[in-house]
Coordinates of C-alpha atoms in Angstrom, one line a residue:
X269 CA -18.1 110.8 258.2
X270 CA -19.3 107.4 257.1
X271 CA -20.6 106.9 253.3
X272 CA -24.0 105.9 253.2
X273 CA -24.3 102.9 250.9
X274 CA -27.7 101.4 249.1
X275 CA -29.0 97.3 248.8
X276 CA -26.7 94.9 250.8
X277 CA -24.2 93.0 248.9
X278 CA -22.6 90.0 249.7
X279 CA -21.9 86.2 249.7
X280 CA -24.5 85.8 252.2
X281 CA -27.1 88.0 251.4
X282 CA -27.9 89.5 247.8
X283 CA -28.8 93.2 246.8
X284 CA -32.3 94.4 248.3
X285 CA -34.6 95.0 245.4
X286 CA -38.3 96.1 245.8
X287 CA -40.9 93.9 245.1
X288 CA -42.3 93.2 241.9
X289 CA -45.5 93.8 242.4
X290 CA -47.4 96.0 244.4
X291 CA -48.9 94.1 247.6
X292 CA -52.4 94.0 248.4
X293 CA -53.0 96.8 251.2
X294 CA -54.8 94.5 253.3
X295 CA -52.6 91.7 253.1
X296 CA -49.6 94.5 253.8
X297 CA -51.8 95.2 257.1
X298 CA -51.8 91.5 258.1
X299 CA -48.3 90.9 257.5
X300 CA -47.0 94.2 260.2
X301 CA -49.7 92.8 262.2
X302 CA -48.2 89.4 262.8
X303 CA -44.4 91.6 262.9
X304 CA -45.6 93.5 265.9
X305 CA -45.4 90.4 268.1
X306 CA -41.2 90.9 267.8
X307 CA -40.9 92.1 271.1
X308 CA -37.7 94.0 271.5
X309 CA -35.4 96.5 274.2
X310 CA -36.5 100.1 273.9
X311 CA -33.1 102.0 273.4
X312 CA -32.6 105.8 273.5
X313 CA -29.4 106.5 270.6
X314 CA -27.4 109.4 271.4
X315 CA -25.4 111.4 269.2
X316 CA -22.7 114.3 269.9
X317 CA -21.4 116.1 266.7
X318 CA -19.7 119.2 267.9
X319 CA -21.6 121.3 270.4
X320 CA -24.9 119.8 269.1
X321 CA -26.8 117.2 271.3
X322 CA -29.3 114.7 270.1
X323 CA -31.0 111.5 271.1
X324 CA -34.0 109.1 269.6
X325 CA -35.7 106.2 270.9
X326 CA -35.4 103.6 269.0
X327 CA -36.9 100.1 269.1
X328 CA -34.5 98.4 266.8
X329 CA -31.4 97.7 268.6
X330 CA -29.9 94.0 268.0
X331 CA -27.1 92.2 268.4
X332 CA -25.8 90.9 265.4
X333 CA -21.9 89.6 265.8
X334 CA -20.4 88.3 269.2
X335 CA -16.8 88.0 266.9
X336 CA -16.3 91.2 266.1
X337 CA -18.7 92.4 268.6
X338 CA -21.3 94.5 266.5
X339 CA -24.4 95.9 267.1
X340 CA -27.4 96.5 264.5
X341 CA -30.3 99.6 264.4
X342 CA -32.8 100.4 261.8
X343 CA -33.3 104.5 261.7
X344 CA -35.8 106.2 259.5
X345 CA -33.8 107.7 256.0
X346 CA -33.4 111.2 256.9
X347 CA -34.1 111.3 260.1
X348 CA -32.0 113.6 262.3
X349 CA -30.1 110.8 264.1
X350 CA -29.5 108.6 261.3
X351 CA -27.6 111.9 259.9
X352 CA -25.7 112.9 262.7
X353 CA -24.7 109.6 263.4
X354 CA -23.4 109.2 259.6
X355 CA -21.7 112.5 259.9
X356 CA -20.1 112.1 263.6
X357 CA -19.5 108.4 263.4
X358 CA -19.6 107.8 267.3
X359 CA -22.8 107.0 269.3
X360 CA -24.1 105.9 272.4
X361 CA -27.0 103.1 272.8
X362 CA -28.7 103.9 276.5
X363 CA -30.9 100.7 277.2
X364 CA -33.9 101.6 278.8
X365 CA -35.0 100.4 282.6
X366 CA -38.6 99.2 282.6
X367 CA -39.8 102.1 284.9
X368 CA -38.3 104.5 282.3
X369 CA -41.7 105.2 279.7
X370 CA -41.6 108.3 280.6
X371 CA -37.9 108.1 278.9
X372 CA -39.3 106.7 276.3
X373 CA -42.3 108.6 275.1
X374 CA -40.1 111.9 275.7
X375 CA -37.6 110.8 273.6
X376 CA -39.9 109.7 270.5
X377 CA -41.9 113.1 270.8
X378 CA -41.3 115.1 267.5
X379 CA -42.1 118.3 269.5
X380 CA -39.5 118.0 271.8
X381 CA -36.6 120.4 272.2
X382 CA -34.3 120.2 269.8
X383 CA -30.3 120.5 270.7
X384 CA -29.1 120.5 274.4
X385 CA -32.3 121.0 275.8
X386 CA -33.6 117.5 275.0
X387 CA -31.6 116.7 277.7
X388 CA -32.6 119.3 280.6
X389 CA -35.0 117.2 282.6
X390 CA -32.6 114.1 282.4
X391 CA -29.9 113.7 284.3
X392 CA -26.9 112.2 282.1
X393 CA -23.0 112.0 281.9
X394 CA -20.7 112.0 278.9
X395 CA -19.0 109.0 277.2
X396 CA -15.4 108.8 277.3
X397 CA -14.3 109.6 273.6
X398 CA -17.2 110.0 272.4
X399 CA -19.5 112.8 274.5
X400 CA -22.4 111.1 273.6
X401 CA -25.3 111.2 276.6
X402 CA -25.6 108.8 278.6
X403 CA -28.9 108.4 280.4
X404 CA -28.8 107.6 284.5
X405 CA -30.9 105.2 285.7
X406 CA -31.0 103.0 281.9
X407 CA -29.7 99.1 282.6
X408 CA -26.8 99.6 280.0
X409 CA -24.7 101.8 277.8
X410 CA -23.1 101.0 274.8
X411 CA -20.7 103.4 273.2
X412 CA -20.7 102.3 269.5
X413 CA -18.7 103.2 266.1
X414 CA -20.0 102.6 262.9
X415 CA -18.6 100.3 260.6
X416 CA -21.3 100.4 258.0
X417 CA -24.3 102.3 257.3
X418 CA -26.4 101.3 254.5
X419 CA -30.0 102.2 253.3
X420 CA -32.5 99.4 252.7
X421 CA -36.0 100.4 251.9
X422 CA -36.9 103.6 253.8
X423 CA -34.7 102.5 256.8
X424 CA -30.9 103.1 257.2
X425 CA -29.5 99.8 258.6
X426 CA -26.6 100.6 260.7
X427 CA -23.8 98.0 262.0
X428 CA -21.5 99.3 264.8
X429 CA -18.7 98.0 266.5
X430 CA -18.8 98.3 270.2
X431 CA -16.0 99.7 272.3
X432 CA -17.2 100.0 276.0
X433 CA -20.4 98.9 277.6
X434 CA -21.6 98.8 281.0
X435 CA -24.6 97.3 282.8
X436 CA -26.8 96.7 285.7
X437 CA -29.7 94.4 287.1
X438 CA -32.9 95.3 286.4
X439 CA -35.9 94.8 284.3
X440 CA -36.0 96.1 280.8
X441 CA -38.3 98.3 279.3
X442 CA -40.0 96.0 276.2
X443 CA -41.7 97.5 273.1
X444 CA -44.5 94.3 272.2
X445 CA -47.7 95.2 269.9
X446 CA -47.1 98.8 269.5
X447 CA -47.2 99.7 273.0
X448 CA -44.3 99.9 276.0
X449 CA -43.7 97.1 278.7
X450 CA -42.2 96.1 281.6
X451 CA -41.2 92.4 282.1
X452 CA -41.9 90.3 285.6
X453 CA -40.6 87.4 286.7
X454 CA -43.6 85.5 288.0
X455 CA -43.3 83.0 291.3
X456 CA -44.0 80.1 289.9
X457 CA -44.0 79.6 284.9
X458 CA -42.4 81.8 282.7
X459 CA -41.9 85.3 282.6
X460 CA -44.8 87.5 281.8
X461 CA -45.3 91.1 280.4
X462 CA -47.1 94.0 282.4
X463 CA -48.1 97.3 281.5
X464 CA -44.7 100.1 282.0
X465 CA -45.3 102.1 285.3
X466 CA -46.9 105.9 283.5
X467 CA -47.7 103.9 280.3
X468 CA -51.4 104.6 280.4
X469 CA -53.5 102.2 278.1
X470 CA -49.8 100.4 277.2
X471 CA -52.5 97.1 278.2
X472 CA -55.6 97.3 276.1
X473 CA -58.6 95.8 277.1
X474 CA -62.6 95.4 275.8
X475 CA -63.0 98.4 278.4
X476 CA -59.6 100.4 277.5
X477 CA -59.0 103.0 275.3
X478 CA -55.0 102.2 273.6
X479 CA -52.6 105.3 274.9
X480 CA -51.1 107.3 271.6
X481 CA -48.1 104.9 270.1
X482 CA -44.8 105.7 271.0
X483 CA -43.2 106.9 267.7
X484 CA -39.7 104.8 267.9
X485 CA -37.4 104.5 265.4
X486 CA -38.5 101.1 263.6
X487 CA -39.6 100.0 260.6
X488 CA -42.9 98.3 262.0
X489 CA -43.7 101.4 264.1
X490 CA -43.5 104.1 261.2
X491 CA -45.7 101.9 258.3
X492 CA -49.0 102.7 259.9

């Protein structure tokens, strides 16, 4: 089980403290506004602790060291995954195919089936060591062990060493302005983003009516 720690503390990067005033709401607005044009990989993190099952999309998954190889997520504070995780120490990080939305949406659902059965419809295969689910059809796997968890905010930051990872071609899935993606590789200029395949409204128009927001584990998505 890994200790959960709070602020950051180091030579590079001092304690996080909260800000000493209180900012101006619509100013706070503008600010996640202009975050939302991060584009990032939509991941699904899944957990095994014992005989219980779990996995989350999340929309926060980074690379942050090539030297020791470590990757970074932002999960809500006590959220199911960020304690399961903490407790079992060994995940999985299932990178998500851009006809996967489906994947996706399921996955950041709080009224799906808890347990096992969040896993029924999707067809999936253990990791070595680990157990964690690993989702068919996604463009990679990472099987991950914590080295540090530490809550910042109302986010747990996690850094996690990566043992194993495999991959395929393919197009990701992208999360960009609050809505899902898939990304194209145009014939002739740079690459462009598309709605997702069964992502309904994921482009909004004058004309369109926006599809409900995927709820994913990040700290842009959950301020609304």
């Amino acid at each position: 089980m890994t200790a959960l720690t709070t602020g950051i503390s180091s030579p590079l990067s001092p304690a996080v403290a909260p800000p000493p005033t209180r900012p101006h709401t619509e100013s706070m607005r503008r600010r996640r506004r202009a975050l939302r044009h991060l584009a990032s990989a939509v991941t699904v993190v899944t957990v095994r602790n014992g005989d219980r099952l779990h996995g989350a999309t999340v929309g926060s998954a980074t690379l942050v060291s090539r030297n020791p190889l470590l990757l970074g997520l932002c999960l809500r504070s006590g959220s199911a995954t960020a304690g399961l995780i903490r407790e079992e120490g060994r995940f999985a990080v299932n990178v998500l195919a851009g006809d996967q939305a489906s994947v996706a949406r399921f996955f950041s659902d709080p009224n799906r089936p808890l347990g096992a059965a969040q896993f029924a419809a999707t067809g999936w295969d253990p990791a070595p060591g680990s157990g964690a689910p690993l989702l068919r059809g996604a463009l990679a796997h990472f099987s991950c062990r914590i080295a540090t968890q530490v809550l910042v905010g109302d986010h747990e930051v996690l850094l996690a060493h990566v043992h194993d990872a495999v991959a395929r071609d393919g197009k990701p899935l992208l999360s960009y302005d609050g809505n899902l993606h898939t990304v194209a590789q145009p014939s002739a200029g740079p690459m462009a983003a598309h709605p997702a395949p069964g992502f309904p409204g994921a482009a909004v128009t004058a004309a369109a009516q926006p599809a409900p927001r995927p709820r994913l584990h990040t700290p842009i998505e959950q301020e609304d």
